[in-house]
PDB file of C-alpha atoms in Angstrom:
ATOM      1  CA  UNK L   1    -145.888 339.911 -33.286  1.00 29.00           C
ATOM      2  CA  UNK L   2    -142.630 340.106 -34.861  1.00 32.00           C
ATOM      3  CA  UNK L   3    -139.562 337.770 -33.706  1.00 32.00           C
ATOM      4  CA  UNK L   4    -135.884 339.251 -32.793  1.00 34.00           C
ATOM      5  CA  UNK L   5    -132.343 338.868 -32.381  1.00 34.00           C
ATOM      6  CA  UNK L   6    -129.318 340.642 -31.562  1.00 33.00           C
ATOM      7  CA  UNK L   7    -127.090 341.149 -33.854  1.00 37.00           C
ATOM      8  CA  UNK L   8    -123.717 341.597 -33.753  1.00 36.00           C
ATOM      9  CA  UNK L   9    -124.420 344.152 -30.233  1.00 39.00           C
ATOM     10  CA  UNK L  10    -127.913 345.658 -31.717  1.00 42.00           C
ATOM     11  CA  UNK L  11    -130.517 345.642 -29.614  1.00 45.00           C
ATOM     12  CA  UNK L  12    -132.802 342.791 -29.682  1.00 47.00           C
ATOM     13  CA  UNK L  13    -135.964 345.161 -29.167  1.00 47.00           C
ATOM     14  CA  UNK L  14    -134.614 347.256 -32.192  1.00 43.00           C
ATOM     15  CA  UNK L  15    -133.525 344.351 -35.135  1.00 66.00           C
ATOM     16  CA  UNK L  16    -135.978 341.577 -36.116  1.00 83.00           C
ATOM     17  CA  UNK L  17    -135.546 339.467 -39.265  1.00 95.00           C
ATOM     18  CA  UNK L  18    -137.949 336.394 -40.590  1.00 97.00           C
ATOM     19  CA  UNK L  19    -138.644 334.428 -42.775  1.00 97.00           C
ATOM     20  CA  UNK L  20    -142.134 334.174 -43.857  1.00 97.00           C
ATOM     21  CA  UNK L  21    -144.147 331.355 -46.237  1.00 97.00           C
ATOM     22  CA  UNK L  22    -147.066 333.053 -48.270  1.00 96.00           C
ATOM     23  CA  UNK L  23    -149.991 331.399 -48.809  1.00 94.00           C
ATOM     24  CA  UNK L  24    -151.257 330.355 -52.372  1.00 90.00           C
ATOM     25  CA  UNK L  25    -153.500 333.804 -51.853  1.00 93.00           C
ATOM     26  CA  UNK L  26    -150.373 335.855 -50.986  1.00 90.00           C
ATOM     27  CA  UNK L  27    -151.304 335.896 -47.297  1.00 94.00           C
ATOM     28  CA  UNK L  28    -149.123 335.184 -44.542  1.00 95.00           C
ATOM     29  CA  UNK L  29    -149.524 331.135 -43.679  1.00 96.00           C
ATOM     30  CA  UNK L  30    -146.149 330.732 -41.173  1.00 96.00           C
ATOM     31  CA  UNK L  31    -143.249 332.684 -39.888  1.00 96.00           C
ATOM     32  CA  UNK L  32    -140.151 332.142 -38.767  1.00 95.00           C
ATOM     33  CA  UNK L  33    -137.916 333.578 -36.942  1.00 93.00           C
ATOM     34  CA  UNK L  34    -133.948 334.036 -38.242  1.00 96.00           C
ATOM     35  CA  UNK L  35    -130.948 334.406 -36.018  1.00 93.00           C
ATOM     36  CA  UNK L  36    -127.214 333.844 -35.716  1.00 93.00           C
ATOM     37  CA  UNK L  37    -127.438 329.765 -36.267  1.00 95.00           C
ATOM     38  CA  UNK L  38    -128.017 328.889 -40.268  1.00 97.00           C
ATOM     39  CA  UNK L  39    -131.897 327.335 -41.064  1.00 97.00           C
ATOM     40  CA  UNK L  40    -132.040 324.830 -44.232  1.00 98.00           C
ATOM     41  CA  UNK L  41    -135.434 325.037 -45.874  1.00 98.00           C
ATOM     42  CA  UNK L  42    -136.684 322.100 -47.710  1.00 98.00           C
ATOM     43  CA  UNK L  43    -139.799 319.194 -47.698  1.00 97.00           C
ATOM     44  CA  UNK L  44    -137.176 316.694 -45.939  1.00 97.00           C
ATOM     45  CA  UNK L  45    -137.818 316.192 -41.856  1.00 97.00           C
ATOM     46  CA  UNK L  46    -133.895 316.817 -41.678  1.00 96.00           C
ATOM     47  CA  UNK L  47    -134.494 320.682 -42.530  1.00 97.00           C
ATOM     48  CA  UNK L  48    -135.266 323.407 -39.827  1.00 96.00           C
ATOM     49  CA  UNK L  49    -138.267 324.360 -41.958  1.00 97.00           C
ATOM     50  CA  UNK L  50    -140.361 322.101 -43.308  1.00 97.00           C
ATOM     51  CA  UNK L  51    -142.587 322.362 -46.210  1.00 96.00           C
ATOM     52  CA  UNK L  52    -145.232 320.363 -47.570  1.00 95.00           C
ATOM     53  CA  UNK L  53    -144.090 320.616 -51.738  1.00 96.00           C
ATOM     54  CA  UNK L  54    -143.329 318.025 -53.835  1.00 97.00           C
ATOM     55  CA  UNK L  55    -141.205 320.204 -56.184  1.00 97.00           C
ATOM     56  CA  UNK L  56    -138.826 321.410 -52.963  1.00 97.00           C
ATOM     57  CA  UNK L  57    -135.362 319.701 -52.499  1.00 97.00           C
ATOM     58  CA  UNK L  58    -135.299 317.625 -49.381  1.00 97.00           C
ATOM     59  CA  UNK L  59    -132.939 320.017 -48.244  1.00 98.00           C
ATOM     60  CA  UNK L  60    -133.660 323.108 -50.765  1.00 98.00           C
ATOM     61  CA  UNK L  61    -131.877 326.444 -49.588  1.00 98.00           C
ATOM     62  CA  UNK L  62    -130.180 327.981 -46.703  1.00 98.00           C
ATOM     63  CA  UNK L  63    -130.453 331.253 -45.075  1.00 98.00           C
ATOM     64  CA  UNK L  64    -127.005 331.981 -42.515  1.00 97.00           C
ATOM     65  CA  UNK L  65    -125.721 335.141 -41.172  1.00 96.00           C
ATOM     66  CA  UNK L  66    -122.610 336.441 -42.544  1.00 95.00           C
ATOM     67  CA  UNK L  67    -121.007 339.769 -41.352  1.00 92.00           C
ATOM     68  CA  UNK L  68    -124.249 341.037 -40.548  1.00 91.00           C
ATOM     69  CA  UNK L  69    -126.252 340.323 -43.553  1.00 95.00           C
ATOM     70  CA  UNK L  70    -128.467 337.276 -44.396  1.00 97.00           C
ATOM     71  CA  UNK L  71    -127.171 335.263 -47.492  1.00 98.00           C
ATOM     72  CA  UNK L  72    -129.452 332.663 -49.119  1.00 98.00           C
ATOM     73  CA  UNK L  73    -127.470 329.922 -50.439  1.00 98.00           C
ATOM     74  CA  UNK L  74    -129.077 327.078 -52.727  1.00 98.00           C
ATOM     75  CA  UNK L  75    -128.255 323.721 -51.677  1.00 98.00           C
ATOM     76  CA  UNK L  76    -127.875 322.175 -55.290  1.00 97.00           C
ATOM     77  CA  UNK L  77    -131.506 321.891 -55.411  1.00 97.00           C
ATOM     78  CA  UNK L  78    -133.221 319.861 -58.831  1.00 95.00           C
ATOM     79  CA  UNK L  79    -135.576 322.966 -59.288  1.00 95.00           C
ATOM     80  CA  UNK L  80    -133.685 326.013 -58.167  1.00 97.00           C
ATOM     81  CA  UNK L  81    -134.046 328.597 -55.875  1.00 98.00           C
ATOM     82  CA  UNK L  82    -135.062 332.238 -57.072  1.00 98.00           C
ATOM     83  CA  UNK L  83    -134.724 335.529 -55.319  1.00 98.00           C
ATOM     84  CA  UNK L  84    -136.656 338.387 -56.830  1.00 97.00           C
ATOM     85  CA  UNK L  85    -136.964 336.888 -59.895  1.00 96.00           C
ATOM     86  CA  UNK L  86    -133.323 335.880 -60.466  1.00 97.00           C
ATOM     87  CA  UNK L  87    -131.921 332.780 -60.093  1.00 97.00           C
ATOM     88  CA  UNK L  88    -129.695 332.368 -56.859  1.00 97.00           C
ATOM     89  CA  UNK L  89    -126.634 330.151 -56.088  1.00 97.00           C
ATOM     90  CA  UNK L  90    -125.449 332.812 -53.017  1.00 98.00           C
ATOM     91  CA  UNK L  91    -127.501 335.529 -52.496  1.00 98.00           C
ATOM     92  CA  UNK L  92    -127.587 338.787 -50.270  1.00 98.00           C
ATOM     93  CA  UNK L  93    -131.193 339.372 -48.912  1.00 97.00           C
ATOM     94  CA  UNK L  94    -132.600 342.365 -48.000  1.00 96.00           C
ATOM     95  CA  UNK L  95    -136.266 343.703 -46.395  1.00 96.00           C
ATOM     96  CA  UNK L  96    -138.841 342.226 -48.518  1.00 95.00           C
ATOM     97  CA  UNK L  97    -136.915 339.849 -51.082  1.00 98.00           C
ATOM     98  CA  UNK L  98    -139.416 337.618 -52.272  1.00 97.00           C
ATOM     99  CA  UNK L  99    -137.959 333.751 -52.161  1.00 98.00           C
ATOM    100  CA  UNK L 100    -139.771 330.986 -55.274  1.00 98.00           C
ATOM    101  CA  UNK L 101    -138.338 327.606 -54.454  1.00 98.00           C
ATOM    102  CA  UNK L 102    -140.350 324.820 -56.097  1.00 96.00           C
ATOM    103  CA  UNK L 103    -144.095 325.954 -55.748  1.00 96.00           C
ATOM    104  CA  UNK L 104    -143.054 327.731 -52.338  1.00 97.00           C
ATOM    105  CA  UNK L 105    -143.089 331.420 -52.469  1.00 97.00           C
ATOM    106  CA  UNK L 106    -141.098 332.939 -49.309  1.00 98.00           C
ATOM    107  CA  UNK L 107    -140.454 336.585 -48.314  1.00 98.00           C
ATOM    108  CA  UNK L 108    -137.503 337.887 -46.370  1.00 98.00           C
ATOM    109  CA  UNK L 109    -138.206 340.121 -43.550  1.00 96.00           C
ATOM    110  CA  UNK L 110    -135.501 342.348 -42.168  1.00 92.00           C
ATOM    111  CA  UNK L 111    -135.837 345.736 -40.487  1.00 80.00           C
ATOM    112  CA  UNK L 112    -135.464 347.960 -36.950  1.00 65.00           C
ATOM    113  CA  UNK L 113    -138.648 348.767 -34.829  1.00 58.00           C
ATOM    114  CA  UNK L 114    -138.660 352.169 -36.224  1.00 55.00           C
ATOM    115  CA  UNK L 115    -139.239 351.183 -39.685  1.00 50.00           C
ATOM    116  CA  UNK L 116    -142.379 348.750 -38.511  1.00 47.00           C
ATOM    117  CA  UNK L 117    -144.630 350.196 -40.739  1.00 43.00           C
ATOM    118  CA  UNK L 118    -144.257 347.319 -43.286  1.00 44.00           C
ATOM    119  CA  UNK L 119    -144.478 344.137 -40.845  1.00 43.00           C
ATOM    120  CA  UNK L 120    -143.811 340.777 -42.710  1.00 41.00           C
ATOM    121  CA  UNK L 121    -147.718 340.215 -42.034  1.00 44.00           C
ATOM    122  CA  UNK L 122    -147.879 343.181 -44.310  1.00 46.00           C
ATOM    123  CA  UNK L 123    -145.990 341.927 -47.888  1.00 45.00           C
ATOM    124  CA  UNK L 124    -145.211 345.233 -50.232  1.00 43.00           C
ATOM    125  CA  UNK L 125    -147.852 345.237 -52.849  1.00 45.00           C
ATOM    126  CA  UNK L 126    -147.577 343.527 -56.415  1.00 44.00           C
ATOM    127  CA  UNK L 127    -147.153 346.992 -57.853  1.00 39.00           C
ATOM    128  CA  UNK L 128    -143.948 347.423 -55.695  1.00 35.00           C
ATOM    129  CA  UNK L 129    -142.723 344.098 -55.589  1.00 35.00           C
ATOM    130  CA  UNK L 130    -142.708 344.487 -59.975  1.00 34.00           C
ATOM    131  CA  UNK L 131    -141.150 347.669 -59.603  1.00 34.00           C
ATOM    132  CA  UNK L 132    -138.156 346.293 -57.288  1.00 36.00           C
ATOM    133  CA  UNK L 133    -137.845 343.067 -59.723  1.00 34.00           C
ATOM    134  CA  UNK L 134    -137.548 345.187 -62.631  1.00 39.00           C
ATOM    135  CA  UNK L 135    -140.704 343.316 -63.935  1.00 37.00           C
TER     136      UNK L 135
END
């Protein structure tokens, strides 16, 4: 099942957006979902997602809505935060940005019901996730 909000007078039936941790096989291990209020991501009990990895910040990255759009912001973190590939200080996301922060690989989730065909329990492949990286 996939987790919505409204946005911004969109239809909560018709946006979703999450915010899901990938297992060390690539699989989907937790979701979460994302909404107007910011989440901080890090291994510290003070963060709205909590991660078991020593190499994560206690308080690693953010992820707040902005004008419509989900930014990822790093939260002067020791080991960085990285969205497809690049390093990130303030970052747009969009559908399917894959998120490295310490040992932690993330994926950004964004779409309307009619483009479910890709559900965040579905992650693009490798071959399409090299091609959008430019790897």
């Amino acid at each position: 099942m996939l987790c919505g909000k409204q946005l911004f007078g969109r239809n909560p039936e018709t946006y979703m957006a999450s915010l899901c941790l990938l297992g060390e096989d690539g699989a989907l291990a937790r979701r979460w979902e994302l909404g107007e209020q910011p989440i901080a991501v890090g291994r510290d009990a003070s963060a709205n997602v909590v991660v078991d990895d020593a190499t994560l910040s206690r308080r690693h990255f953010m992820i707040e809505l902005e004008a419509g759009s989900y930014f990822l912001k790093d939260l002067a973190s020791q080991n960085g935060t990285w969205v497809d590939g690049k390093p990130a200080q303030r970052t747009k996301l969009r559908h399917h940005d894959c998120i490295l922060a310490g040992r932690t690989i993330f994926l950004f989730s964004e779409q309307t019901s009619g483009s479910a065909s890709n559900s965040p329990s579905q992650p693009p492949s490798a071959e399409s996730s090299r091609l959008r990286s430019g790897l």
